[in-house]
């Protein structure tokens, strides 16, 4: 069966420091991968999605970037964190090319920038 | 671009009351529709989904939703809520013309069920 791993679960980082959040999926090949940010009262905001290695689409211009160095690995990064980057970050995957597919979510990372 | 709206930010009900959470989307093409639930301290889980066919779909824990295409709506219902239904509920839409690449979520509705 497929599983999704996201780490770390919580992270406290100072302003101006770099960020790297990692997400890996097991049990499937060539998934679509997503990074969302969840803010209270604003639902889930899609930040990036990827349909293949090295293919990244950005939905919202911001201080963050994403990379997909391997088929089932998706990384969210920042060179210099801002206070406004604090939030709950969720990784998700879905079946590539599947018209009838759902999104499966990881446990999330609670990021606090201080 | 697609968007999803949910009618209520916070709903408070007593146990055994009936529930209906509204969801509307804006997109001109064919979509898949979902309701996800996030229980306190847990990750997002799929509650139910609509791909095609019968517009009334049934999910886990007694939830159901009805897709009304003419109204671009996908409202969630449960005839009798329980305290354990306290959670945040998210409606989502996934256009089918881009091979499932994009899932757009609504802002969420927080449900509090009083014992």
PDB file of C-alpha atoms in Angstrom, chain A residues 32 34 36 38-46 49 51 59 88 90 93-108, chain B residues 2 9 32 34 36 38 41-46 49-52 88 90 94-108:
ATOM      1  CA  UNK A  32       1.719  13.954  -8.745  1.00  0.00           C
ATOM      2  CA  UNK A  34       1.862  18.819  -3.925  1.00  0.00           C
ATOM      3  CA  UNK A  36       0.032  23.091   0.545  1.00  0.00           C
ATOM      4  CA  UNK A  38      -2.842  25.609   5.786  1.00  0.00           C
ATOM      5  CA  UNK A  39      -3.741  28.836   7.581  1.00  0.00           C
ATOM      6  CA  UNK A  40      -6.616  29.275   9.982  1.00  0.00           C
ATOM      7  CA  UNK A  41      -9.754  30.381   8.163  1.00  0.00           C
ATOM      8  CA  UNK A  42      -8.064  30.253   4.778  1.00  0.00           C
ATOM      9  CA  UNK A  43      -8.162  26.576   4.038  1.00  0.00           C
ATOM     10  CA  UNK A  44      -5.387  24.924   2.092  1.00  0.00           C
ATOM     11  CA  UNK A  45      -3.400  27.104  -0.252  1.00  0.00           C
ATOM     12  CA  UNK A  46      -1.639  25.227  -3.031  1.00  0.00           C
ATOM     13  CA  UNK A  49       2.785  20.843  -7.589  1.00  0.00           C
ATOM     14  CA  UNK A  51       3.963  15.970 -12.321  1.00  0.00           C
ATOM     15  CA  UNK A  59       0.853  28.590  -7.813  1.00  0.00           C
ATOM     16  CA  UNK A  88       1.241  24.382   8.735  1.00  0.00           C
ATOM     17  CA  UNK A  90       1.166  19.708   4.050  1.00  0.00           C
ATOM     18  CA  UNK A  93       0.241  12.973  -3.654  1.00  0.00           C
ATOM     19  CA  UNK A  94      -2.186  11.726  -6.274  1.00  0.00           C
ATOM     20  CA  UNK A  95      -2.041   9.217  -9.105  1.00  0.00           C
ATOM     21  CA  UNK A  96      -0.398  10.675 -12.215  1.00  0.00           C
ATOM     22  CA  UNK A  97      -2.674  10.855 -15.218  1.00  0.00           C
ATOM     23  CA  UNK A  98      -5.583   9.583 -13.208  1.00  0.00           C
ATOM     24  CA  UNK A  99      -8.719  11.479 -13.999  1.00  0.00           C
ATOM     25  CA  UNK A 100     -10.478   9.926 -11.063  1.00  0.00           C
ATOM     26  CA  UNK A 101      -8.044  10.196  -8.230  1.00  0.00           C
ATOM     27  CA  UNK A 102      -7.989  11.688  -4.791  1.00  0.00           C
ATOM     28  CA  UNK A 103      -5.233  13.486  -2.930  1.00  0.00           C
ATOM     29  CA  UNK A 104      -3.529  11.691  -0.051  1.00  0.00           C
ATOM     30  CA  UNK A 105      -2.000  13.846   2.653  1.00  0.00           C
ATOM     31  CA  UNK A 106       0.951  13.568   4.959  1.00  0.00           C
ATOM     32  CA  UNK A 107       0.881  14.437   8.632  1.00  0.00           C
ATOM     33  CA  UNK A 108       2.096  17.976   8.071  1.00  0.00           C
TER      34      UNK A 108
ATOM     35  CA  UNK B   2     -11.008  27.506 -10.042  1.00  0.00           C
ATOM     36  CA  UNK B   9     -16.727  29.380   8.937  1.00  0.00           C
ATOM     37  CA  UNK B  32     -14.275  15.735  -9.379  1.00  0.00           C
ATOM     38  CA  UNK B  34     -14.367  15.869  -2.477  1.00  0.00           C
ATOM     39  CA  UNK B  36     -12.020  16.010   3.488  1.00  0.00           C
ATOM     40  CA  UNK B  38      -9.403  16.933   9.752  1.00  0.00           C
ATOM     41  CA  UNK B  41      -4.481  16.625  15.938  1.00  0.00           C
ATOM     42  CA  UNK B  42      -4.874  14.342  12.945  1.00  0.00           C
ATOM     43  CA  UNK B  43      -4.066  14.550   9.266  1.00  0.00           C
ATOM     44  CA  UNK B  44      -6.535  15.254   6.486  1.00  0.00           C
ATOM     45  CA  UNK B  45      -8.660  12.265   5.558  1.00  0.00           C
ATOM     46  CA  UNK B  46     -11.040  11.710   2.690  1.00  0.00           C
ATOM     47  CA  UNK B  49     -15.803  11.804  -3.290  1.00  0.00           C
ATOM     48  CA  UNK B  50     -17.794  12.280  -6.461  1.00  0.00           C
ATOM     49  CA  UNK B  51     -16.406  11.332  -9.856  1.00  0.00           C
ATOM     50  CA  UNK B  52     -19.475  10.588 -11.946  1.00  0.00           C
ATOM     51  CA  UNK B  88     -12.700  20.850  10.367  1.00  0.00           C
ATOM     52  CA  UNK B  90     -12.847  20.988   3.662  1.00  0.00           C
ATOM     53  CA  UNK B  94     -10.275  18.751  -9.019  1.00  0.00           C
ATOM     54  CA  UNK B  95     -10.809  19.649 -12.693  1.00  0.00           C
ATOM     55  CA  UNK B  96     -10.608  16.534 -14.840  1.00  0.00           C
ATOM     56  CA  UNK B  97      -9.307  18.268 -17.950  1.00  0.00           C
ATOM     57  CA  UNK B  98      -5.771  18.517 -16.545  1.00  0.00           C
ATOM     58  CA  UNK B  99      -5.448  14.864 -15.591  1.00  0.00           C
ATOM     59  CA  UNK B 100      -5.907  15.410 -11.903  1.00  0.00           C
ATOM     60  CA  UNK B 101      -3.042  17.813 -11.477  1.00  0.00           C
ATOM     61  CA  UNK B 102      -4.731  20.363  -9.325  1.00  0.00           C
ATOM     62  CA  UNK B 103      -6.805  20.108  -6.156  1.00  0.00           C
ATOM     63  CA  UNK B 104      -8.334  23.378  -5.015  1.00  0.00           C
ATOM     64  CA  UNK B 105      -9.667  23.569  -1.476  1.00  0.00           C
ATOM     65  CA  UNK B 106     -12.213  25.770   0.204  1.00  0.00           C
ATOM     66  CA  UNK B 107     -11.405  27.724   3.380  1.00  0.00           C
ATOM     67  CA  UNK B 108     -12.873  25.048   5.608  1.00  0.00           C
TER      68      UNK B 108
END
